[in-house]
Coordinates of C-alpha atoms in Angstrom, one line a residue:
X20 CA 105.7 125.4 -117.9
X21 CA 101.7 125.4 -117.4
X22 CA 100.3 128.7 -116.3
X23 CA 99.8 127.6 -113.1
X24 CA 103.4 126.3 -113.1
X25 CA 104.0 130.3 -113.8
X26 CA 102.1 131.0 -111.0
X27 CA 103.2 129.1 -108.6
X28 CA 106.9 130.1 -109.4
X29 CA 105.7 133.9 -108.7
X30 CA 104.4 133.3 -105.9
X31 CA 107.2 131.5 -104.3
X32 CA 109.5 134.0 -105.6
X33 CA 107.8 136.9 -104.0
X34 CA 106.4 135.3 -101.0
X35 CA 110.4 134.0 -100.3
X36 CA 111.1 138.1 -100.8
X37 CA 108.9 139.5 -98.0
X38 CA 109.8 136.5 -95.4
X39 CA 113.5 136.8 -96.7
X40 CA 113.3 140.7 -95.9
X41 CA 111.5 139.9 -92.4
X42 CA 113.9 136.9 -91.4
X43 CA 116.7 139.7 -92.2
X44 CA 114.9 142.6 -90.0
X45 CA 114.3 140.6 -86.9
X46 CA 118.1 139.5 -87.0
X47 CA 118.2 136.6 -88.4
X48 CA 115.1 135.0 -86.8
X49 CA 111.8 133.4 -88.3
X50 CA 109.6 134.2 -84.8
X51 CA 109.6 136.9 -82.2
X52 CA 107.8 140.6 -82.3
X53 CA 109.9 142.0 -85.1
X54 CA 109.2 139.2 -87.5
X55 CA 105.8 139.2 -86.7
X56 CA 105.5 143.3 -86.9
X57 CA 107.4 142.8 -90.3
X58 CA 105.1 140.1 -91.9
X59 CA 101.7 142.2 -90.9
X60 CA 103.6 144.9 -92.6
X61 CA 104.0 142.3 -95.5
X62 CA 100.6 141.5 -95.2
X63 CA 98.9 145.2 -95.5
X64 CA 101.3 146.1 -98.2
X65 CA 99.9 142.5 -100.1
X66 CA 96.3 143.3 -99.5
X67 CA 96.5 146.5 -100.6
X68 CA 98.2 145.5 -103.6
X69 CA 95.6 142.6 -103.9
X70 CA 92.7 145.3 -103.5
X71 CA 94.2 147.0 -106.3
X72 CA 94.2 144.2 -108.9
X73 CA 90.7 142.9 -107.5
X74 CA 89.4 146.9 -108.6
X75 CA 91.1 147.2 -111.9
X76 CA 89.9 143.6 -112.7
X77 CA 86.2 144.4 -111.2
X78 CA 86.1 147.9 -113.3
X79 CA 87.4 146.1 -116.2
X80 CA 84.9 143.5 -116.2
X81 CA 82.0 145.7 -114.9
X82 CA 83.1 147.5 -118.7
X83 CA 81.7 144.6 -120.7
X84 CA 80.0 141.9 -118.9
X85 CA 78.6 142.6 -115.5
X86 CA 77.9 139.2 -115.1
X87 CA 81.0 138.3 -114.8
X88 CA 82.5 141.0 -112.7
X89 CA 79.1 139.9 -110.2
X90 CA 80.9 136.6 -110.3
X91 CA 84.6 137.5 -109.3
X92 CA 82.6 139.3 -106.6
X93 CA 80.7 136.6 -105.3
X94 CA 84.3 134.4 -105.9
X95 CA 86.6 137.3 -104.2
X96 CA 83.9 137.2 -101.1
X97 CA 84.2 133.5 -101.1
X98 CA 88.0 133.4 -101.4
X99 CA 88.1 136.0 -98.1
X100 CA 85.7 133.4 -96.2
X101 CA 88.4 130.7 -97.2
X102 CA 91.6 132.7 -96.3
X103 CA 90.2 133.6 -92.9
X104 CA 88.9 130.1 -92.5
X105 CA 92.1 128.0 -93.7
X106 CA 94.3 130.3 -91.7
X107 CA 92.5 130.3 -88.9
X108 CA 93.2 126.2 -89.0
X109 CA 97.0 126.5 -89.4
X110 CA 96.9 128.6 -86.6
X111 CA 95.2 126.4 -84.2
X112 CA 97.4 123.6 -85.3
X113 CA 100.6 125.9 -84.8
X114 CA 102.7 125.6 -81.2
X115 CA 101.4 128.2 -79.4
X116 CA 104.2 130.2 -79.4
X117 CA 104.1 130.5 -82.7
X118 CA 100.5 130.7 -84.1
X119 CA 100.1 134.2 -84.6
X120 CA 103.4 133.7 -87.2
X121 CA 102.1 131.0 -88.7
X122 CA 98.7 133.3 -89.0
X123 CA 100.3 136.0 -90.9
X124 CA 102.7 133.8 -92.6
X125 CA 99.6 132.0 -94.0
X126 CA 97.7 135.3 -94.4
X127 CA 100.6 136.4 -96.4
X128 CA 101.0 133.7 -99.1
X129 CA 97.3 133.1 -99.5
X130 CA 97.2 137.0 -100.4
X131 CA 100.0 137.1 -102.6
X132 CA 98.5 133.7 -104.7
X133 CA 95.5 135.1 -105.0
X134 CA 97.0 138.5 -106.2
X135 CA 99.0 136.7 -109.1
X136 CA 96.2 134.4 -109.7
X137 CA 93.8 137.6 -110.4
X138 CA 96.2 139.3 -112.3
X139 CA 97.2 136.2 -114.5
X140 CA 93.2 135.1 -115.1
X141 CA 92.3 138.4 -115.9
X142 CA 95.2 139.7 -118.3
X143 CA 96.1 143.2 -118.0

């Protein structure tokens, strides 16, 4: 399997964890309040994460090239722009009794790709 096949297949398996865990909390139901208190729960706890493999990679690369940590800035800035941006979409395109799941659900996975992606391109 390609890297990215790796990747991917992370991804999945995690993101299919925290909806798993929130389909179970709100009884059995992929909408409502509960699910869509669980998955911003999800989503906080993946950001942070993120944030935390963003600042090891940053002072990692800040160590030995600056130039390149300036350029996972400038790309990490970008990526935000695009999350907020693409998930905005799915949201709009979403019933509207269900956009602000689809949000966070979209939030959520573009998070934890980007996580695995960092952590994967920049080796521990």
């Amino acid at each position: 399997m390609t890297a990215l096949g790796v990747i991917s297949e992370n991804v999945r398996e995690i993101y299919a964890r925290e909806v798993e865990l929130c389909y179970n909390e709100a009884g059995k139901v992929a909408r409502g309040p509960k699910f869509l208190d669980c998955l911003q729960r999800q989503v906080r706890s993946q950001q942070d994460a993120l944030e935390a493999v963003y600042g090891a990679r940053m002072s990692y690369l800040g160590s030995y090239s600056p130039e390149l940590a300036t350029s996972l800035q400038n790309a990490q800035e970008a990526w935000l722009h695009f999350r907020e941006a693409n998930c905005g979409f799915v949201r709009s395109t979403a019933r509207a009794n269900y956009a602000d799941e689809a949000f966070q659900n979209c939030v959520l996975r573009t998070t934890i790709y980007r996580r695995v992606h960092l952590r994967w391109l920049i080796g521990d």
